[in-house]
GROMACS .gro file of N, CA, C and O in nm:
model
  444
    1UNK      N    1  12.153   5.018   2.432
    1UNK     CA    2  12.098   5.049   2.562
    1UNK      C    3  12.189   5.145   2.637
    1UNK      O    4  12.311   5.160   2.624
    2UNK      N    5  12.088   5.221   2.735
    2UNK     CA    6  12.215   5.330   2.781
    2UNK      C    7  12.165   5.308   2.956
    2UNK      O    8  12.068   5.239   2.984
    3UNK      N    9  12.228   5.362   3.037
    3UNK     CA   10  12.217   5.362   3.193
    3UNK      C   11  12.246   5.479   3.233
    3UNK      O   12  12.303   5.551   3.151
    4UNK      N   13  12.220   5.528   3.356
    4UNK     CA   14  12.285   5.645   3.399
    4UNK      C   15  12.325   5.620   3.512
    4UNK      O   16  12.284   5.523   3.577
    5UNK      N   17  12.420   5.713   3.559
    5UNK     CA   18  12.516   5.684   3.697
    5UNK      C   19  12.528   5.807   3.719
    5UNK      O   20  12.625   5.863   3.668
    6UNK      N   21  12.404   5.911   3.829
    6UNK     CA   22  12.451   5.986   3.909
    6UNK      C   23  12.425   6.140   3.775
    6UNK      O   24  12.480   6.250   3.766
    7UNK      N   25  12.321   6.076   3.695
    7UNK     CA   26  12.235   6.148   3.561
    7UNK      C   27  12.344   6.184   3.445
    7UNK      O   28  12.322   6.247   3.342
    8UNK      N   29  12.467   6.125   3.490
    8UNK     CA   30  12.535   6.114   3.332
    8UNK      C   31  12.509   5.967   3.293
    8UNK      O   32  12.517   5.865   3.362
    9UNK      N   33  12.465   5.989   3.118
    9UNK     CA   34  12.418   5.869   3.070
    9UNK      C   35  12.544   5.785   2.999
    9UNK      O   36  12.627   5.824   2.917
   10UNK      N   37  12.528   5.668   3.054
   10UNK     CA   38  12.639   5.570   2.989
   10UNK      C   39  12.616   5.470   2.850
   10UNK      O   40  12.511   5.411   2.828
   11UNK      N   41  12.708   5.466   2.782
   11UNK     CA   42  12.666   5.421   2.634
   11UNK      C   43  12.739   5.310   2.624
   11UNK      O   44  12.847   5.306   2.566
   12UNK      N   45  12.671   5.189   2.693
   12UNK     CA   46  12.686   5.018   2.741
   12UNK      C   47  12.770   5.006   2.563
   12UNK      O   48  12.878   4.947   2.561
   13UNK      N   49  12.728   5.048   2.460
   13UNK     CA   50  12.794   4.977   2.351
   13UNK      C   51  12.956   5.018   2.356
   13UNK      O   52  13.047   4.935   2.354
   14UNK      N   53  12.971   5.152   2.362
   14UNK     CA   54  13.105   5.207   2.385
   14UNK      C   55  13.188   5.169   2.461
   14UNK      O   56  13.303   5.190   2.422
   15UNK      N   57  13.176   5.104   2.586
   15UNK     CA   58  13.215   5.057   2.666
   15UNK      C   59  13.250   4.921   2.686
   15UNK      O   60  13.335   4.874   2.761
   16UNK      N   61  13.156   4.854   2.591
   16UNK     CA   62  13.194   4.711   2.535
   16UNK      C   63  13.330   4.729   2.408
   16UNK      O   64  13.431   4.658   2.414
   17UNK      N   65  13.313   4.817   2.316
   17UNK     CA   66  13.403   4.844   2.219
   17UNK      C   67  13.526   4.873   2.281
   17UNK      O   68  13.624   4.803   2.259
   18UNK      N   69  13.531   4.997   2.376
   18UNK     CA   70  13.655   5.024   2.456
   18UNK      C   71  13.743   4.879   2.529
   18UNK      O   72  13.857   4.831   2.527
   19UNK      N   73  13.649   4.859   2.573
   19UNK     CA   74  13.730   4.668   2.622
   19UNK      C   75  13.763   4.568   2.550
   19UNK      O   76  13.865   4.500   2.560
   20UNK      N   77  13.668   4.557   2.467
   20UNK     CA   78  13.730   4.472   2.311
   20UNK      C   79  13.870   4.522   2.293
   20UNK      O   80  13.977   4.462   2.284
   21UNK      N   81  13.842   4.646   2.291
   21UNK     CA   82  13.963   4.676   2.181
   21UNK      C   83  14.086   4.691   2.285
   21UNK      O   84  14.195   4.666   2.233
   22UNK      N   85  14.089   4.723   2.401
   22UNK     CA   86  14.194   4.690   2.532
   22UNK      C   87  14.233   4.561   2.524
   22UNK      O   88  14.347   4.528   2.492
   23UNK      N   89  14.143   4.485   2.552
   23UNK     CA   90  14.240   4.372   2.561
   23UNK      C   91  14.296   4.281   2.405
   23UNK      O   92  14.368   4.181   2.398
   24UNK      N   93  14.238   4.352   2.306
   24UNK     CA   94  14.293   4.269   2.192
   24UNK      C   95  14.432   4.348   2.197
   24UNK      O   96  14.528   4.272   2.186
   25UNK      N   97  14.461   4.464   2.210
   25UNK     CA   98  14.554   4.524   2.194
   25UNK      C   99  14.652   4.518   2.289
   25UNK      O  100  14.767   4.507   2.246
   26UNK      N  101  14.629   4.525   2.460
   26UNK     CA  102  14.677   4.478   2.546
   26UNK      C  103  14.753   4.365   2.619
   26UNK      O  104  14.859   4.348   2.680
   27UNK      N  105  14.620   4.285   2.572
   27UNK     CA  106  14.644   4.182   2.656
   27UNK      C  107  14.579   4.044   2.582
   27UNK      O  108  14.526   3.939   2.618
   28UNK      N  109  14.620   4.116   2.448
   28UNK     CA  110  14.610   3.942   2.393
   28UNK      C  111  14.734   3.873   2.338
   28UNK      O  112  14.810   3.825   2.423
   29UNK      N  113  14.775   3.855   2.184
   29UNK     CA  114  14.923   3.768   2.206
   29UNK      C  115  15.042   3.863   2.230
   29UNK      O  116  15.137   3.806   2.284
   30UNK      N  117  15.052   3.945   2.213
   30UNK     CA  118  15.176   4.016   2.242
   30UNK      C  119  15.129   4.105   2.436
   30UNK      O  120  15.028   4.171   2.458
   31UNK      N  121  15.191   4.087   2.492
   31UNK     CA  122  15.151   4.146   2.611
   31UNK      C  123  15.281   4.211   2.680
   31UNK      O  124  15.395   4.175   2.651
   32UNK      N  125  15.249   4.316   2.778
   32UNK     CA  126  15.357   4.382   2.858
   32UNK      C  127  15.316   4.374   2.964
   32UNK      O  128  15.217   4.303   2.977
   33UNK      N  129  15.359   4.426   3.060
   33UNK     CA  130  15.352   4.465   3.212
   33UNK      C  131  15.280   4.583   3.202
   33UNK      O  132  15.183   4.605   3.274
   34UNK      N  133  15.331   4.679   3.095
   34UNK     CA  134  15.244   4.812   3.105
   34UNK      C  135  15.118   4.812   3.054
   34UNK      O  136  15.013   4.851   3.107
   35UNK      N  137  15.138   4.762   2.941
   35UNK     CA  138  15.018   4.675   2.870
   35UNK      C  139  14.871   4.635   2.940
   35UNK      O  140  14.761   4.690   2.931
   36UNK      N  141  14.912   4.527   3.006
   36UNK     CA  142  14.898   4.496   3.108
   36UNK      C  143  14.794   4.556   3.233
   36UNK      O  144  14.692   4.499   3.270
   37UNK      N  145  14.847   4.683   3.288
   37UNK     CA  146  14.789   4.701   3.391
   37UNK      C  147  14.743   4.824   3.333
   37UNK      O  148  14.678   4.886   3.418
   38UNK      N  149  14.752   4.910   3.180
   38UNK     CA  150  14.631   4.941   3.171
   38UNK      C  151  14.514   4.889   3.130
   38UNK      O  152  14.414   4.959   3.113
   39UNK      N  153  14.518   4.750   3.111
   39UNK     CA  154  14.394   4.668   3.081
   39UNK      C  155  14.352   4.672   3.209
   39UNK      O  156  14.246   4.723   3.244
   40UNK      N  157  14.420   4.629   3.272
   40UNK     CA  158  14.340   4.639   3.458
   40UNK      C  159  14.286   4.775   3.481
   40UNK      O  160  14.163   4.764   3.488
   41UNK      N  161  14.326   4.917   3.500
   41UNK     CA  162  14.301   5.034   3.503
   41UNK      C  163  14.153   5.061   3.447
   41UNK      O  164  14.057   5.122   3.495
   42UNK      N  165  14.178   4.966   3.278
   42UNK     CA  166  14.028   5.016   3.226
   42UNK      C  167  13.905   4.930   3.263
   42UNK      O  168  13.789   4.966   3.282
   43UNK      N  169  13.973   4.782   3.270
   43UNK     CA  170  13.850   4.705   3.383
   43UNK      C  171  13.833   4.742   3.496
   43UNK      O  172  13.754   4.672   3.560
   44UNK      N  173  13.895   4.857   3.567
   44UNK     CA  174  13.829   4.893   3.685
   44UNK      C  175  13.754   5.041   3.685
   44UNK      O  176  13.694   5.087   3.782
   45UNK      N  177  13.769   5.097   3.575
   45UNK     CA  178  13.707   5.200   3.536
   45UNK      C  179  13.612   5.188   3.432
   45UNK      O  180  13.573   5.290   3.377
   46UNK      N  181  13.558   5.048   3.388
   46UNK     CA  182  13.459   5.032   3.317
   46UNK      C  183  13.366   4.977   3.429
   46UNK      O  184  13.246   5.003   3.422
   47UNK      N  185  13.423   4.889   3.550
   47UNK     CA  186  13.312   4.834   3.581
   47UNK      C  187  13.280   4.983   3.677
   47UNK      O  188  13.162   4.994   3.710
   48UNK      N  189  13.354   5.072   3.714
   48UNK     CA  190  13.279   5.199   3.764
   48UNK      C  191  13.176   5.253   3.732
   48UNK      O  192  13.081   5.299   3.797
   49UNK      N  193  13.215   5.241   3.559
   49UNK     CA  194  13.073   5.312   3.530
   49UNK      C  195  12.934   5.253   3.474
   49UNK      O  196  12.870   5.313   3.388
   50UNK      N  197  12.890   5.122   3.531
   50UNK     CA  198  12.808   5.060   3.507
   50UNK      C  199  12.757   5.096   3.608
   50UNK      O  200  12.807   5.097   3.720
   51UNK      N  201  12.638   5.133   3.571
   51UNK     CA  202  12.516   5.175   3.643
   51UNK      C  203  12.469   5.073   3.745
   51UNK      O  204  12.463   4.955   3.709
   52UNK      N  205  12.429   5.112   3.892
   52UNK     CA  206  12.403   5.034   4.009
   52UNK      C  207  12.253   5.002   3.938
   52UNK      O  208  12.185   5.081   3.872
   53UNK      N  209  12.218   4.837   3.978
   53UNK     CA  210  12.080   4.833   3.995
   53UNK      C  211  12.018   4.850   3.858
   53UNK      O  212  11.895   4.847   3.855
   54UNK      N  213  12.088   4.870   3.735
   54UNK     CA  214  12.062   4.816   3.613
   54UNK      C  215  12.047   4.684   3.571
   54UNK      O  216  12.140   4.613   3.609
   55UNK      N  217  11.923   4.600   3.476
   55UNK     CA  218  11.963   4.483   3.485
   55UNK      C  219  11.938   4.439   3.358
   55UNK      O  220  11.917   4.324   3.320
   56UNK      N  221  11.946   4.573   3.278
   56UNK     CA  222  11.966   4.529   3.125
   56UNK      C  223  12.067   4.387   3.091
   56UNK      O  224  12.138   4.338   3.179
   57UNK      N  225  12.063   4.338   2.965
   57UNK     CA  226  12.165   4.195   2.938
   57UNK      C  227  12.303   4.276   2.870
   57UNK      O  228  12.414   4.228   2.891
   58UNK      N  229  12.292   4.372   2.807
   58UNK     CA  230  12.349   4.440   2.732
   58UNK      C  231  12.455   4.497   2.869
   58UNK      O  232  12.572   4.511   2.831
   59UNK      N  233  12.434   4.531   3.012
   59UNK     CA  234  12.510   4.598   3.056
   59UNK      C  235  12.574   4.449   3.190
   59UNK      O  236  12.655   4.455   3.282
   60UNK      N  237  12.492   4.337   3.138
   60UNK     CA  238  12.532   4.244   3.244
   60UNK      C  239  12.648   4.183   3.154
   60UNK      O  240  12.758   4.169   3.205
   61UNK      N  241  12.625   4.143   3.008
   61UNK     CA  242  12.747   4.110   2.919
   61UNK      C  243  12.858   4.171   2.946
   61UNK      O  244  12.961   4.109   2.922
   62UNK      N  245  12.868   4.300   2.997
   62UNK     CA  246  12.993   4.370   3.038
   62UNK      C  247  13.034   4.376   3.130
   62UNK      O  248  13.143   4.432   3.119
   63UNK      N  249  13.013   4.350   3.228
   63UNK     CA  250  12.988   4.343   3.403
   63UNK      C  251  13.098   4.182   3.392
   63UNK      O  252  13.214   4.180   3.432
   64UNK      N  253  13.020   4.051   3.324
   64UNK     CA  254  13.095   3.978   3.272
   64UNK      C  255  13.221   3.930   3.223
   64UNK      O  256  13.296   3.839   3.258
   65UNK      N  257  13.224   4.023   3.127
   65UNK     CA  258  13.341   4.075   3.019
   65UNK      C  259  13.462   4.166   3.137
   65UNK      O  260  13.581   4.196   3.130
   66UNK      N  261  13.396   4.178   3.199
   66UNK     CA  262  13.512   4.300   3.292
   66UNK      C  263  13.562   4.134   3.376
   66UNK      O  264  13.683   4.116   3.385
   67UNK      N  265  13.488   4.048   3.419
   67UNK     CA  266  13.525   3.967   3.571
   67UNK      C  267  13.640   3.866   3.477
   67UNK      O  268  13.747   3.823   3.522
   68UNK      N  269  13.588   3.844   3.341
   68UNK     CA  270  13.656   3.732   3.235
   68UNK      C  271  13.839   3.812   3.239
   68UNK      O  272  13.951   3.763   3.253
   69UNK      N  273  13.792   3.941   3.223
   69UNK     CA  274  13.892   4.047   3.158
   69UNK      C  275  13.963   4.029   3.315
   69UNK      O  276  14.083   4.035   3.287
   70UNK      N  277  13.956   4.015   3.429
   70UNK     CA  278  14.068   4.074   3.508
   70UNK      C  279  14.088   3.952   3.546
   70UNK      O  280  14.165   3.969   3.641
   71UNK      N  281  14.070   3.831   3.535
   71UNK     CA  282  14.110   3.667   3.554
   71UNK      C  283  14.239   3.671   3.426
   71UNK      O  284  14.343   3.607   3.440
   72UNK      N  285  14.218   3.738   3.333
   72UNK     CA  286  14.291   3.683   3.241
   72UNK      C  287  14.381   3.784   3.221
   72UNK      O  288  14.455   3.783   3.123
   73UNK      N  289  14.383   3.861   3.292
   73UNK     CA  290  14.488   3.999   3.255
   73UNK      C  291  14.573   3.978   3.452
   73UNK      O  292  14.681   4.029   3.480
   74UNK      N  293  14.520   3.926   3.516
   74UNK     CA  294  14.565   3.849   3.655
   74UNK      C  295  14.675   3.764   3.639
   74UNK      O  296  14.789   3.755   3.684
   75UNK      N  297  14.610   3.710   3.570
   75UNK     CA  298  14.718   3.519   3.454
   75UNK      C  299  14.833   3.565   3.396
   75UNK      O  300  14.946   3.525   3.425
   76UNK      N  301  14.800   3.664   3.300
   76UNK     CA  302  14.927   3.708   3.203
   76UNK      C  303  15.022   3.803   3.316
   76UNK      O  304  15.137   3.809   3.271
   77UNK      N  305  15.014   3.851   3.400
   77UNK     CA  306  15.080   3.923   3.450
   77UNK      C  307  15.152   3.857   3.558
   77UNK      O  308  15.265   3.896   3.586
   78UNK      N  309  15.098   3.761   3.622
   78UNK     CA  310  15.156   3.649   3.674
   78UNK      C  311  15.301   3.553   3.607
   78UNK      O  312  15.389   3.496   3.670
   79UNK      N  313  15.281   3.565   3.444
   79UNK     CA  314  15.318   3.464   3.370
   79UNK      C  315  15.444   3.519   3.358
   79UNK      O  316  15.397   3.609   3.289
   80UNK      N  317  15.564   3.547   3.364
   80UNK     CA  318  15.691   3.645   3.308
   80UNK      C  319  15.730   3.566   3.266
   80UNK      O  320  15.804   3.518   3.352
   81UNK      N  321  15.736   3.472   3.126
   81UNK     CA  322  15.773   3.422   3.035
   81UNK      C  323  15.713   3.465   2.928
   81UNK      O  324  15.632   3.558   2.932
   82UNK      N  325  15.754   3.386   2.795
   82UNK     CA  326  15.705   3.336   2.655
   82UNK      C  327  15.669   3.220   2.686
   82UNK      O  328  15.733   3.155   2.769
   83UNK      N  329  15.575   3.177   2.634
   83UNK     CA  330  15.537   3.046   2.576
   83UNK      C  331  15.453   3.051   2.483
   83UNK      O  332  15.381   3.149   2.464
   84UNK      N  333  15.452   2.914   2.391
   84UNK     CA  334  15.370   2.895   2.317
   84UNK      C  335  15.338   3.026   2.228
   84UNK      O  336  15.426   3.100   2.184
   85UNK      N  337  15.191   3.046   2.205
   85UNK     CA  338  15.225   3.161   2.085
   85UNK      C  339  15.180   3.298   2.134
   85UNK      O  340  15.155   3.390   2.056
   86UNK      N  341  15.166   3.313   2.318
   86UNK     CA  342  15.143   3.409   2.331
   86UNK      C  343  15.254   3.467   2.446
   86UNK      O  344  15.255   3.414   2.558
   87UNK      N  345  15.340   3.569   2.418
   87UNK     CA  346  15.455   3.644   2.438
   87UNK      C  347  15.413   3.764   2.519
   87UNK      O  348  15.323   3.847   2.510
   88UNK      N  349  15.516   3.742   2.604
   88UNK     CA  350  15.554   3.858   2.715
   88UNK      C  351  15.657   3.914   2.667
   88UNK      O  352  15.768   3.862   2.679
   89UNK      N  353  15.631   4.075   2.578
   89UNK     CA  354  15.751   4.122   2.515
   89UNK      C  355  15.872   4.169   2.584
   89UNK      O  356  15.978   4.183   2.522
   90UNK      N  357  15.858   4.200   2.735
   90UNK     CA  358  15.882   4.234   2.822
   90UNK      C  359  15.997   4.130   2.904
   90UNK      O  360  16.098   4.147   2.972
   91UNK      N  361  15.917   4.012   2.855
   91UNK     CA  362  16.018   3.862   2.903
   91UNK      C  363  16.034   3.782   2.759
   91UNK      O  364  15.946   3.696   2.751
   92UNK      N  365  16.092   3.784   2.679
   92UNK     CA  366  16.097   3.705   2.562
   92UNK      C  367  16.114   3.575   2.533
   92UNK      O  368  16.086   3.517   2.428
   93UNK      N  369  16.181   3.518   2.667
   93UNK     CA  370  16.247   3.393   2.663
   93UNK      C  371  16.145   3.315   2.753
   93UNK      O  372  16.078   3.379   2.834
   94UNK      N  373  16.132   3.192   2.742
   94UNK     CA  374  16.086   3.108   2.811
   94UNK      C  375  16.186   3.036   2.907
   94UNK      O  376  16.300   2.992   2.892
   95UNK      N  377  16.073   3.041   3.045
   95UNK     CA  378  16.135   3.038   3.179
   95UNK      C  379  16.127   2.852   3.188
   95UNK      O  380  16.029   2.785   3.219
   96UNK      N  381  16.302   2.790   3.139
   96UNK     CA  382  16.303   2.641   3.192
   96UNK      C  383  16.213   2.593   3.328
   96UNK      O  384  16.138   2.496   3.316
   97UNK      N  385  16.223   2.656   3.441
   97UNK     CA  386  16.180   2.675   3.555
   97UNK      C  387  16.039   2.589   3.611
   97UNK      O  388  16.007   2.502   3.692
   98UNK      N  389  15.968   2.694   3.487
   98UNK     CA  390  15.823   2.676   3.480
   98UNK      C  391  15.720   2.610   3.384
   98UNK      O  392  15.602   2.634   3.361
   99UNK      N  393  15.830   2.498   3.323
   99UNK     CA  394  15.800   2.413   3.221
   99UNK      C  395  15.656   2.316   3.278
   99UNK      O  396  15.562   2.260   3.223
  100UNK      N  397  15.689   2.330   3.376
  100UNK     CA  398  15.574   2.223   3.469
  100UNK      C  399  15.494   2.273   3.541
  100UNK      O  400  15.478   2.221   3.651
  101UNK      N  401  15.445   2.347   3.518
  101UNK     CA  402  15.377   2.444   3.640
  101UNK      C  403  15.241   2.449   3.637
  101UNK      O  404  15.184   2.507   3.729
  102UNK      N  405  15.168   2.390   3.534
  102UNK     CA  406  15.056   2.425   3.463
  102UNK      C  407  14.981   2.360   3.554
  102UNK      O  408  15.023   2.260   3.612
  103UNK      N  409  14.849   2.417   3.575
  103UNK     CA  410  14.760   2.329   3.680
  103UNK      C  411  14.600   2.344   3.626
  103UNK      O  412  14.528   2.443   3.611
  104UNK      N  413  14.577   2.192   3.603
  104UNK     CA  414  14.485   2.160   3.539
  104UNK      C  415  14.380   2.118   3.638
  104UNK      O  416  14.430   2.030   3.708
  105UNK      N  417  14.228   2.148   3.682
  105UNK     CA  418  14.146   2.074   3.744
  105UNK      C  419  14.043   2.032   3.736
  105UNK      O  420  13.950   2.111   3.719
  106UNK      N  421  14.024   1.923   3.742
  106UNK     CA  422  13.896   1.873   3.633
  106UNK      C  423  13.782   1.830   3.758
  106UNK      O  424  13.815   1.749   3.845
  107UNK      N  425  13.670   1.884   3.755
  107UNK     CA  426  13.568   1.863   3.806
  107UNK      C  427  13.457   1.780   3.795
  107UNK      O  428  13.400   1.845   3.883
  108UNK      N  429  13.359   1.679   3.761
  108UNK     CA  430  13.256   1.654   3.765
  108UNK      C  431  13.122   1.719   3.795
  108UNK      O  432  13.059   1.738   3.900
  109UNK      N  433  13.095   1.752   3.638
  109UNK     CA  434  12.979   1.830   3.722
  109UNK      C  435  12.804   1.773   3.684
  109UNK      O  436  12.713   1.844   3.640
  110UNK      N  437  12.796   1.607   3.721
  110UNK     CA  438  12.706   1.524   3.741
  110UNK      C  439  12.687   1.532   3.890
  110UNK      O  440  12.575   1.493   3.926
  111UNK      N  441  12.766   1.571   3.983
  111UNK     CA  442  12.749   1.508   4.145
  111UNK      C  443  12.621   1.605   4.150
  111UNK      O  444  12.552   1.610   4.252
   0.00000   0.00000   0.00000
């Protein structure tokens, strides 16, 4: 599926591929700061070019994929440690500090 924004046409698949491949490369187990905030750069220049007022599924999956993508590229950049098996090459060591920090919240969602 394609969209247009302003009569240049956008190619929703390319744009899913371009972000795949950002954040596997970015901002999945090995991560930086630089890393990092060009994953942010391209989630804010992908969700630019999604067409206003499109309501294909194909261009809402990415719209998605962008809100998933800057929660989790938010997190890691927050994180300046190592832990576990995904590394801040940038911080290598794990921060004693923040051994406890983790915040878990569990909801009910019967009410």
């Amino acid at each position: 599926p394609e969209g247009s924004t302003g009569g240049a046409v956008v190619d929703v698949g390319l744009l899913r591929r371009s972000l795949q491949h950002a954040m596997s490369a970015r901002a999945g187990v090995n991560r930086s700061a630089d890393g990092l905030g060009e994953c942010a750069a391209l989630l804010d220049s992908t969700a630019a070019r999604i067409p206003d007022g499109v309501t294909d599924m194909a261009f809402a999956e990415v719209r998605n994929l962008v809100e998933i993508g800057r929660a989790l590229v938010a997190a890691a950049t927050a994180r300046t440690e190592s832990r576990g098996t995904h590394s801040r090459v940038d911080f290598p060591d794990v921060d004693p500090a923040r051994r406890h920090r983790q915040v878990i919240r569990y909801e009910r969602l019967d009410r």
